[in-house]
XYZ file of C-alpha atoms in Angstrom:
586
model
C 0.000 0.000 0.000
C 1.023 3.538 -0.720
C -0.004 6.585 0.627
C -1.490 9.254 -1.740
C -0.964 12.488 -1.133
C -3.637 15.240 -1.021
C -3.260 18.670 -0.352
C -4.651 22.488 -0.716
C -3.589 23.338 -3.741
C -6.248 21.456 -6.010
C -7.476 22.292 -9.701
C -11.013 23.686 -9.469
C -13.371 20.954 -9.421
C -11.144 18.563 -8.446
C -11.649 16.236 -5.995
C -8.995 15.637 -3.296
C -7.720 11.674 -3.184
C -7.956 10.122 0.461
C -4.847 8.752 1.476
C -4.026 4.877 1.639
C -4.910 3.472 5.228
C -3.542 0.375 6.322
C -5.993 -2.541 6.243
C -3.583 -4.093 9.067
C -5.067 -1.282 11.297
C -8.726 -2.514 11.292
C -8.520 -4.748 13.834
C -12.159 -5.178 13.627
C -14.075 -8.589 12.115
C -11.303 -8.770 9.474
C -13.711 -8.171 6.517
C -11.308 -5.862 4.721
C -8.174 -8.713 4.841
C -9.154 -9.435 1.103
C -7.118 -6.268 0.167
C -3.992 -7.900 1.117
C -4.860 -10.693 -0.877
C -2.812 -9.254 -3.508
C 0.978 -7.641 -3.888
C 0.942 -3.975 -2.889
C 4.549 -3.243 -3.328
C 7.609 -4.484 -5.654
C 7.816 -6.321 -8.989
C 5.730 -7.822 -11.311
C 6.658 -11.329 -12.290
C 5.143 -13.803 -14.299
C 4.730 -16.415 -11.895
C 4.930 -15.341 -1.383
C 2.101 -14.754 1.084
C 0.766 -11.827 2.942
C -0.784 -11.758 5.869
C -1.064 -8.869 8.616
C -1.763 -8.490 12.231
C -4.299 -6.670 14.591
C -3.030 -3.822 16.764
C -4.918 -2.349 19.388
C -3.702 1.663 20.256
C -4.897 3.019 23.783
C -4.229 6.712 23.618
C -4.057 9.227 26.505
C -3.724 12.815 26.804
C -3.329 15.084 29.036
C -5.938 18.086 30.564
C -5.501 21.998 30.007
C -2.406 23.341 32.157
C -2.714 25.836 34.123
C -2.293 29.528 32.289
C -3.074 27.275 28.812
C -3.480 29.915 26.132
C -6.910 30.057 23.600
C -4.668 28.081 21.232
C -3.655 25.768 23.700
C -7.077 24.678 25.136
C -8.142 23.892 21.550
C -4.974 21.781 21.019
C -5.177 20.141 24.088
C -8.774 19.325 23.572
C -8.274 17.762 20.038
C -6.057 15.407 21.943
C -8.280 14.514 24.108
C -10.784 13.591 21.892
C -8.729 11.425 20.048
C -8.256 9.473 23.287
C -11.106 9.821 24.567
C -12.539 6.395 23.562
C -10.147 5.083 26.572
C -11.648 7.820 29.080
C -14.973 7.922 28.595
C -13.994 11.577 27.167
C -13.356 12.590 30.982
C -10.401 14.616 29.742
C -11.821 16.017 26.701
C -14.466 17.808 28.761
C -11.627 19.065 31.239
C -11.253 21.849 28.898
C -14.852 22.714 28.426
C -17.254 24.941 30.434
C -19.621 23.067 32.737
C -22.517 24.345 31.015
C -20.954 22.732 27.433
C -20.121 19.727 29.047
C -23.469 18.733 29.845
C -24.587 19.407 26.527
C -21.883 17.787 24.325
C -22.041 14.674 22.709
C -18.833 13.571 21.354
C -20.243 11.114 19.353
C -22.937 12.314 17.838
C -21.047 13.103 14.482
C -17.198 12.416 13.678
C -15.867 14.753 11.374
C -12.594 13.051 10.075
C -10.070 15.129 8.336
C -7.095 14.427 5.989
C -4.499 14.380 8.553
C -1.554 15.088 6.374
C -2.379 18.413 6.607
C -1.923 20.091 10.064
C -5.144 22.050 11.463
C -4.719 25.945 11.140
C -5.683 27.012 14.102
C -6.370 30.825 14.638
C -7.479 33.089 17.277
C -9.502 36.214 17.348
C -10.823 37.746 20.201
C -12.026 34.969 22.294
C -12.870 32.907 19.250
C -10.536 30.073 17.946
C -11.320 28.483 14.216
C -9.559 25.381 13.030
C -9.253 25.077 9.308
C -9.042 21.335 7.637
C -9.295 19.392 4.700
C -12.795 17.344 5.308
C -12.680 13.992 4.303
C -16.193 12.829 5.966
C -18.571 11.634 9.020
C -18.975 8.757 10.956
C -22.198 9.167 12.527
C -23.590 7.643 16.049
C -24.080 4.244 14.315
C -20.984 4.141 12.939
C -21.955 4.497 9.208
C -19.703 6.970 7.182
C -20.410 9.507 5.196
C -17.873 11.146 2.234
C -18.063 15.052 3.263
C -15.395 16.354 0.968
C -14.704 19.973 1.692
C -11.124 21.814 1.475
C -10.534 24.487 4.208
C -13.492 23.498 6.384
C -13.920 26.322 9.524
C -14.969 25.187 13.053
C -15.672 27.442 15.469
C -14.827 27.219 18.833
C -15.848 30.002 21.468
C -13.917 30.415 24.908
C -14.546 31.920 28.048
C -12.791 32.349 31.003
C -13.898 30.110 34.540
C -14.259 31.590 38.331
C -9.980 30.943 38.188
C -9.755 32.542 35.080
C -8.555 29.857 32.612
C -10.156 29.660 29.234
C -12.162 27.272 28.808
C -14.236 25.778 25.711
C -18.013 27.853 26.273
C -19.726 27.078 22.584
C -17.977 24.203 20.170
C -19.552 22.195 17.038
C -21.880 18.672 17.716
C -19.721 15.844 17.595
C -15.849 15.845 17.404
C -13.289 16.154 15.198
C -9.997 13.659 14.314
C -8.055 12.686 11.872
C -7.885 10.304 9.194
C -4.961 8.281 11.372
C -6.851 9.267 14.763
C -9.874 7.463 12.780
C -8.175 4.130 12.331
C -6.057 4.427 15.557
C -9.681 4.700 17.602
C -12.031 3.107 15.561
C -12.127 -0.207 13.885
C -13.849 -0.935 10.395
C -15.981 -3.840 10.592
C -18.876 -5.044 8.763
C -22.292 -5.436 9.857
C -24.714 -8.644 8.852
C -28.399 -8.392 7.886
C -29.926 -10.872 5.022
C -31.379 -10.695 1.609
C -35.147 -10.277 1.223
C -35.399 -13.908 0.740
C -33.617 -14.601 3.776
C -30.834 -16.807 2.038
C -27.409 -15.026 1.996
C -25.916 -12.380 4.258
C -25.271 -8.836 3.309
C -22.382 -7.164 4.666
C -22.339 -3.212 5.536
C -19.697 -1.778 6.438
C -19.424 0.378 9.903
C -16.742 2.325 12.137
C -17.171 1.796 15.554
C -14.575 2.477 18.286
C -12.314 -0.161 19.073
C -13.122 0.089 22.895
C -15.409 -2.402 23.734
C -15.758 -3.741 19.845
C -17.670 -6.669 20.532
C -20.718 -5.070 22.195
C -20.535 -1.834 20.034
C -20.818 -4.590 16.876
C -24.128 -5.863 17.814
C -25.146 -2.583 19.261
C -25.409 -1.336 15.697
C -26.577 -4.648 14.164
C -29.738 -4.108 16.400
C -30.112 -0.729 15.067
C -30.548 -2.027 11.476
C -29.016 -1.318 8.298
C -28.152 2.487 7.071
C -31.166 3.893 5.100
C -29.041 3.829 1.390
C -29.088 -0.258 2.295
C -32.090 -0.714 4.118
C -34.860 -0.996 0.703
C -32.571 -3.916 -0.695
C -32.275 -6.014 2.573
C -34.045 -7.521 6.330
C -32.791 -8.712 9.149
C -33.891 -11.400 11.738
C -33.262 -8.848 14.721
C -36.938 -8.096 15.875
C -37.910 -4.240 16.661
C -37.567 -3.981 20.495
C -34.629 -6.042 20.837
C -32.151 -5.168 23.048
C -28.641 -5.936 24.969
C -29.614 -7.812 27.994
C -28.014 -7.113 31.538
C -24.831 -9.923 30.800
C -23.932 -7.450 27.544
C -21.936 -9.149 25.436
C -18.543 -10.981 27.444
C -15.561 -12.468 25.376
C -13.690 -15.126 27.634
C -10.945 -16.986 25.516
C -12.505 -16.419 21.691
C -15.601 -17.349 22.984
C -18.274 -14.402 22.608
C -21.726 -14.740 25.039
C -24.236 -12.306 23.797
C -27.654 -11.708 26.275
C -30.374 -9.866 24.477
C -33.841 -8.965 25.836
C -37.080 -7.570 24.323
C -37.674 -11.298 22.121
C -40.418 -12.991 24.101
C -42.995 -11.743 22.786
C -41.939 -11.750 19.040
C -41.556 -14.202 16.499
C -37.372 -15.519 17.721
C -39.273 -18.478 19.355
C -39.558 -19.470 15.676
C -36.434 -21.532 15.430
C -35.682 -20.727 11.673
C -35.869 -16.788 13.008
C -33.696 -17.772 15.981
C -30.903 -19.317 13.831
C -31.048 -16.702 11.225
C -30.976 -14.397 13.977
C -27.476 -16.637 15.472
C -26.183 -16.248 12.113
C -26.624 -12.454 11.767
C -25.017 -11.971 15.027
C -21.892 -14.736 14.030
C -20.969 -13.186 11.328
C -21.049 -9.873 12.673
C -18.709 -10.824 15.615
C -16.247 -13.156 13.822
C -13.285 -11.994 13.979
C -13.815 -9.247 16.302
C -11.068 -8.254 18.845
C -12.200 -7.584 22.341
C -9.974 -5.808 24.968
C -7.269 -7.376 25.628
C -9.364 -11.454 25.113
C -8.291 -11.919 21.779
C -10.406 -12.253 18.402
C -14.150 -14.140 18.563
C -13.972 -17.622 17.124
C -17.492 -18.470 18.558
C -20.651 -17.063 19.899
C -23.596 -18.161 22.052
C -26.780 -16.463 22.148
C -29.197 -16.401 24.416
C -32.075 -13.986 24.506
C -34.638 -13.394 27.927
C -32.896 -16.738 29.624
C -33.248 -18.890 26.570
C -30.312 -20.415 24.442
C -30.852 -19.652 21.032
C -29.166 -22.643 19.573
C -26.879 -22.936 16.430
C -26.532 -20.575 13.500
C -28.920 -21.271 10.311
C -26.919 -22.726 7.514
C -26.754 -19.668 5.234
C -24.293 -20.637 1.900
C -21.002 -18.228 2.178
C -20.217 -16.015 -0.528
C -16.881 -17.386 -2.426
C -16.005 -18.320 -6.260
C -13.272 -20.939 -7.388
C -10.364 -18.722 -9.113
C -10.791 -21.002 -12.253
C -14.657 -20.338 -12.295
C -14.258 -17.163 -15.086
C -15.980 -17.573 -18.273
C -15.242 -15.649 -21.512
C -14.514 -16.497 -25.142
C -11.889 -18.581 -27.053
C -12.392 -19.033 -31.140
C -15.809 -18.158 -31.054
C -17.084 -20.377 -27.861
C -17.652 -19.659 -24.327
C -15.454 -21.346 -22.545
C -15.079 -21.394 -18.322
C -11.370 -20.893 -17.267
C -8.247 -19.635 -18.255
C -5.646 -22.353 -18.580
C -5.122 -25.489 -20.344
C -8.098 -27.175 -18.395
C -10.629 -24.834 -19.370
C -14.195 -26.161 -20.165
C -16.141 -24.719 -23.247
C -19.848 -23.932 -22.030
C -21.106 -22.901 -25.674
C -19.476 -24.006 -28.641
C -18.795 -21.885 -31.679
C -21.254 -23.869 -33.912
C -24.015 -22.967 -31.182
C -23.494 -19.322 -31.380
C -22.963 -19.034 -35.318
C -20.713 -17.546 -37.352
C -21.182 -13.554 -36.232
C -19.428 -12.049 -33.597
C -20.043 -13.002 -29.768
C -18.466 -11.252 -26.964
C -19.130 -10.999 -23.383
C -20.705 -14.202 -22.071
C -21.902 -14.398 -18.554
C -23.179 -17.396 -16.753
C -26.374 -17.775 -15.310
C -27.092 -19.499 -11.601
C -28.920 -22.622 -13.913
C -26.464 -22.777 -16.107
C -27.590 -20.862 -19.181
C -25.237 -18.900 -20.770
C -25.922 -15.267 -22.181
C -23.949 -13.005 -24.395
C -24.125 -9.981 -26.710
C -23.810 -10.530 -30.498
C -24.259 -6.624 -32.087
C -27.303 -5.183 -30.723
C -28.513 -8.407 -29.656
C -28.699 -10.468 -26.447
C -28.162 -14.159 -26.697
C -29.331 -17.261 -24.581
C -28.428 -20.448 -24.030
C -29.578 -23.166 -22.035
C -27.281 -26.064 -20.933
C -26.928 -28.815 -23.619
C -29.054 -26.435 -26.199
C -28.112 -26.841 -29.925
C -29.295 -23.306 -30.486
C -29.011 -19.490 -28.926
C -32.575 -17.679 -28.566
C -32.165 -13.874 -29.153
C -33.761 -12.522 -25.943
C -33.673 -8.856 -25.951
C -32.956 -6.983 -29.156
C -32.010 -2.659 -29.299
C -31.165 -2.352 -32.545
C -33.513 -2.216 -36.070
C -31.727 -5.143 -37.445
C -28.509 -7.457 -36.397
C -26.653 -5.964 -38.929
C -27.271 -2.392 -38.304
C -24.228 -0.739 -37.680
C -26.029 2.390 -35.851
C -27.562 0.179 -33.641
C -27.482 0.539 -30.159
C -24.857 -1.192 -28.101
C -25.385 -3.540 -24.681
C -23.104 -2.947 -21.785
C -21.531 -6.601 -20.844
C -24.253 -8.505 -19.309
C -24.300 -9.653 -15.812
C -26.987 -12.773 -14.748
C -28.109 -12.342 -11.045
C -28.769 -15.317 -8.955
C -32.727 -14.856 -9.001
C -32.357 -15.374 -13.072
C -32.666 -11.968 -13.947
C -29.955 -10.705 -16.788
C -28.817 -6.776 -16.016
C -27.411 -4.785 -18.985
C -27.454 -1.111 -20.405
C -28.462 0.535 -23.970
C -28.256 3.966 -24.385
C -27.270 4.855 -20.819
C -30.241 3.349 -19.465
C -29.897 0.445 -16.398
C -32.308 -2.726 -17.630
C -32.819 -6.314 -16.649
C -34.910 -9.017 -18.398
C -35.979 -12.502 -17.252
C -34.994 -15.557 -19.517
C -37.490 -14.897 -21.684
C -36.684 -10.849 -22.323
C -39.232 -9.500 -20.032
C -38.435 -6.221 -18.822
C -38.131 -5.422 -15.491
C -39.232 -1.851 -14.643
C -37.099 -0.529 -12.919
C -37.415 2.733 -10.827
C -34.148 4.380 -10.530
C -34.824 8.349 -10.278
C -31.288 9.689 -9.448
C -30.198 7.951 -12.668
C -32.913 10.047 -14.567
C -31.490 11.811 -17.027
C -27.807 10.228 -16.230
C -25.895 7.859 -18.796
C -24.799 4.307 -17.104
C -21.600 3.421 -18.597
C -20.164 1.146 -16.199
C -21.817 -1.587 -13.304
C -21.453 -4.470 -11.575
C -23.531 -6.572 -9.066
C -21.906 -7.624 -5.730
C -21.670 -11.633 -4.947
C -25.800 -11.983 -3.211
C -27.217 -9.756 -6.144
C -28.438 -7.445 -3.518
C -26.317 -4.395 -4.411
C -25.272 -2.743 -7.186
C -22.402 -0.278 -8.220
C -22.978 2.160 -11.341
C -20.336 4.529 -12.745
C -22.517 7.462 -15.033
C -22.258 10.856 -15.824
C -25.114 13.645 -17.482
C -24.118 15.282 -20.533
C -20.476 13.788 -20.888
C -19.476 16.004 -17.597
C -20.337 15.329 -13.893
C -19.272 11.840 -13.784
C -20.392 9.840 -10.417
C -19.689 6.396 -8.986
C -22.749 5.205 -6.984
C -23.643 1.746 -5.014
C -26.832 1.694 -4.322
C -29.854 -1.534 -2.591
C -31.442 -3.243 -5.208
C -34.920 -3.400 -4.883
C -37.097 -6.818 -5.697
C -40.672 -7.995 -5.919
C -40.083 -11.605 -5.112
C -36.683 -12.256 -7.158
C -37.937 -9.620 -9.831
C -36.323 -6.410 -9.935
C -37.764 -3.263 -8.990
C -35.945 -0.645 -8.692
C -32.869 0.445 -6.823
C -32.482 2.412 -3.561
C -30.872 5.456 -2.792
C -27.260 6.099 -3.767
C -23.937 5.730 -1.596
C -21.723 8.002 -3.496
C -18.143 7.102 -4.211
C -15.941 10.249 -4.874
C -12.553 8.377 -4.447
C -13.611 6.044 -7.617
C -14.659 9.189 -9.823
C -12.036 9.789 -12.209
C -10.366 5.856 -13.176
C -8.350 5.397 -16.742
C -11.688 3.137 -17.533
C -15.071 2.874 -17.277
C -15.087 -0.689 -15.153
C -15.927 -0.886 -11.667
C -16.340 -4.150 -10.388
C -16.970 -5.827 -7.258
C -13.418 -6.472 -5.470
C -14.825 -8.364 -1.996
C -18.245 -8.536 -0.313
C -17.341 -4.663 1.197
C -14.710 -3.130 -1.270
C -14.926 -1.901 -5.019
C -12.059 -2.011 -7.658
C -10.965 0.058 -10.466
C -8.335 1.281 -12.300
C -6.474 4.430 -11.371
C -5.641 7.273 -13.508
C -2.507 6.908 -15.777
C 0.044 9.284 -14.543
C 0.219 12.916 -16.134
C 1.502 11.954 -19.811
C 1.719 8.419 -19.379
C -0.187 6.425 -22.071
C -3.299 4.149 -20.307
C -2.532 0.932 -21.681
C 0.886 1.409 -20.423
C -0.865 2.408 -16.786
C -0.273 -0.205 -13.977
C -1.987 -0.754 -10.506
C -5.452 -1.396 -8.939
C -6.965 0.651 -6.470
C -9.126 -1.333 -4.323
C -11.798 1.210 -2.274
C -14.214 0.613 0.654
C -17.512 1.215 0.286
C -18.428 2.964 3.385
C -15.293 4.278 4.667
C -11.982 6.504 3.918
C -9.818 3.338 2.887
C -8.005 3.464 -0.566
C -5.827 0.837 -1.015
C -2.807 0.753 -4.046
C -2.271 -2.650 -5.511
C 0.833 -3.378 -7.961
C -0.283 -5.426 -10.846
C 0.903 -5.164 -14.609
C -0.264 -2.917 -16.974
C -3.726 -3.388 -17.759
C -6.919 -2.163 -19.926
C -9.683 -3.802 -18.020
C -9.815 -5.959 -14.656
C -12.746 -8.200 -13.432
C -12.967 -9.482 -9.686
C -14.710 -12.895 -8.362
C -16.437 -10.248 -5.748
C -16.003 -12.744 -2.961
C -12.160 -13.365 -2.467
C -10.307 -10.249 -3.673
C -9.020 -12.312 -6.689
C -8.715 -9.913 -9.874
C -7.483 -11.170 -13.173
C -6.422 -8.146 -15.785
C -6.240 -8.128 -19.578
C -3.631 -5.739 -21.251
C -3.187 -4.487 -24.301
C -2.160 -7.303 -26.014
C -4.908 -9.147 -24.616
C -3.192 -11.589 -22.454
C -5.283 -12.417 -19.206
C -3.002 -11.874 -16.164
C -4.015 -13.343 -12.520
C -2.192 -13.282 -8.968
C -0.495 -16.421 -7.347
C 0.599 -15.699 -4.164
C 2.698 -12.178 -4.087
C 3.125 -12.478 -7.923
C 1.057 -12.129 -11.007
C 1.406 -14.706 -13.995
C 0.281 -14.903 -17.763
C -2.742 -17.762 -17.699
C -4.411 -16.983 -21.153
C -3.237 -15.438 -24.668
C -6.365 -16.480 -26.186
C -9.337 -15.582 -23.948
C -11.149 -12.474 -24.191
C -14.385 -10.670 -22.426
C -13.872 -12.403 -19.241
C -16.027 -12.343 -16.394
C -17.132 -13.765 -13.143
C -20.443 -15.236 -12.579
C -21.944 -14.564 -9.508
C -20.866 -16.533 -6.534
């Protein structure tokens, strides 16, 4: 991982890169250790393993001197804050006025800054402002928010106490630390709830403070998912449910968790109770607890009763080898000598086929022109299910965006900007989509459940956005999609992909350097969704990328279209001859 720099001297309208944070500084459930599945530093070769550590920080500081300048009592109290995870903020409200001490609630709001850049703190009168370079908000839940703003002001109004020091009277909600203060004192660590047909678990991200991980974790997974999540996904938690009077107690790896507030609801149910077990195991596995070491199991019990085991919910993986794209004219699964063909050339005819994806029964699909093709396993024939263009052989026709077949048996594509899906016989789905009104959708990609989506588009070939956003069903069919998470920090790659890296992290190609041709561009950037991580992966030079959205594995074409894929710390040639290749959903 590298650090990239950011700074206050940006072009106008130019967004300021977050740096590079260490995923070996989470120390939370772990979900982020896919980005160091893959060489961040050194060589590339054509044929080492990395693996990281937790580290838990306890901070302290110390309270406002006696005689402590206006300057010095807002110093003093930005080091507090930062430890005050480890004081219960005792020493943080040291330096403010009784009366603002009652009122403030540190963590209300988190504004996190880019801590390469020092504050500017500056005094007038008995007023003190502190100028930084915003990077975002974790709110009270732990769910962040990208606030980008250069030279943000907070104002910070003093007065003096019966002893005459100065001492904090008025201050902004919440608190204020720094990108490194962020990852010192919190942990990122993702949060459980299920699919609408209560079959796979869907991660969301969260930053909660390390102190006390464990019961802070299912804290928030009782609160329910963020509202840009919550249309596309439920949870087995039932309203009312609470932490019971045992909390939740780590004892060598072994998490107990006592909740309250189920009697009377549906958790008697033992299908609710073990998706409920489930929710909660995920959530905690992995976790560090003060000082007891990581979770490796949890027992629930809720109002006295044991909850029993975990429901048997599939986990989200793909085999490396499980890629499909096109050799000679066939669809064939795999990159090396062992790959299978799926379709054969004679099947799909003799006019061009590209970009085959493969569908949860086995039916393949690929475009051919305007055209979108399907077959069904052991078929002698393709069926043409969805047609944009006048005729096959119109060369004005419309194009398809590389299809993608979700695990409900819906097929997602896009002509002429627009997001669409069909069913295996071409049925439409309508889907309702209104902050992509009037937008063009030139890039997307589904994540491993098929319960969120990410969408690179711009309006009018300017204002280009990333977005991840619920996807909304009726059933298994398609609806809509929920309200965007924006992505700033993907805005801006050398290509138009954006895939699915793991089950919390997007990928996509960086910008080539200033001058440097793109298909002689190297590197990955791998970026949280949910959170200020960015991290810098060393791979060969590339022109597209696709990810198996469960492990971290990427495999990269280049410009002479040989497929390249990772083995261990080093990246190898496995193809000369594929092309258009893709990952079906896990």
């Amino acid at each position: 991982m590298k650090e990239t720099d950011r700074g206050r001297n940006l072009r106008a309208g130019e967004l300021p890169r977050r740096r590079a944070l260490t995923a070996l500084m989470l120390g939370g459930a772990g979900a982020l250790a896919a980005c160091t599945a893959l060489p961040t530093s050194g060589e590339v070769s054509e044929s080492g393993a990395v693996g990281g550590s937790d580290l838990q920080l306890v901070q302290t500081a110390a309270g406002p001197a006696d005689g402590a300048a206006p300057e010095e009592i807002i110093t003093g109290f930005l080091r507090a804050c930062a430890a005050g995870f480890f004081d219960d903020f005792s020493t943080a409200r040291a330096f403010l006025t009784d009366t603002a001490s009652a009122s403030w609630q540190p963590t209300a709001t988190v504004k996190v800054y880019d801590g390469t850049t020092a504050p500017v703190i500056a005094l007038m009168d008995n007023q003190v402002s502190v100028t930084v370079d915003l990077i975002g908000a974790v709110g009270p839940a732990g769910a962040f928010t990208d606030e980008v703003e250069v030279d943000h002001v907070c104002q910070y109004v003093l007065a003096t106490d019966d002893a005459g020091q100065w001492r904090i009277a008025e201050l902004p909600g919440g608190m204020l630390l720094s990108d490194g203060d962020l990852t010192a004192d919190f942990a990122a660590a993702p949060l459980y709830f299920l699919t609408p047909d209560r079959s796979r678990l869907v991660p969301e991200l969260r930053w909660l403070p390390r102190h006390e991980l464990p019961r802070r974790l299912i804290e928030a997974l009782l609160g329910g998912p963020s509202t840009w999540l919550a249309a596309g996904v439920t949870t087995a938690v039932p309203q009312g449910a609470g932490i019971g009077d045992d909390g939740v107690v780590v004892e060598d790896g072994a998490a107990s968790v006592d909740l309250t507030g189920l009697a009377d609801t549906g958790s008697s149910d033992p299908e609710q109770a073990g998706l409920l077990v489930a929710q909660i195991r995920a959530t905690l596995a992995g976790a560090v607890d003060d000082g007891a070491g990581q979770v490796q199991g949890v027992t629930v019990r809720a109002d006295g009763r044991d909850l029993g085991a975990a429901a048997a919910l599939p986990a989200v993986a793909a085999e490396p080898g499980a890629v499909v794209g096109m050799c000679a004219g066939a669809v064939v699964q795999g990159t090396t000598s062992t790959r299978t063909t799926l379709v054969t050339a004679q099947t799909l005819g003799v006019d061009p086929v590209s970009h085959p994806a493969l569908g949860s029964d086995g039916a393949v699909y690929a475009l051919k022109r305007s055209s979108l093709l399907r077959v069904l396993p052991g078929a002698g024939v393709a069926d043409v299910i969805l047609s944009v263009g006048e005729a096959d052989d119109d060369e004005d026709a419309q194009s398809l965006l590389p299809p993608i077949a979700d695990r409900h048996g819906w097929v997602w594509t896009a002509t002429g900007g627009a997001l669409l899906a069909v069913d295996g016989r071409g049925r439409r789905a309508a889907l309702n989509a209104p902050w992509l009104n009037g937008r063009e959708v030139l890039a997307f990609d589904l994540s491993a459940e098929s319960a969120r989506i990410v969408v690179r588009h711009r309006s009018g070939g300017a204002g280009e956005r990333v977005s991840v956003a619920a996807v909304i069903r009726d059933g298994n069919a398609p609806t809509g999609l929920g309200d965007p998470l924006e992505l700033p920090a993907a805005v801006g790659a050398r290509t138009d992909a954006v895939v699915w890296y793991d089950p919390v992290s997007i990928a996509v190609l960086p910008p080539a350097a200033a001058g440097q041709d793109k298909a002689a561009a190297s590197g990955v950037e791998c970026l949280a969704v949910g959170g200020p991580l960015a991290t810098d992966i060393t791979s060969p030079a590339a022109v597209a990328l696709t990810a198996d959205r469960a492990t971290g594995t990427v495999q990269l074409t280049d410009s002479a279209g040989r497929i390249w894929q990772h083995s261990g710390a080093a990246w190898r040639v496995s193809a000369t001859d594929v092309t258009d290749i893709a990952y079906p959903l896990a």
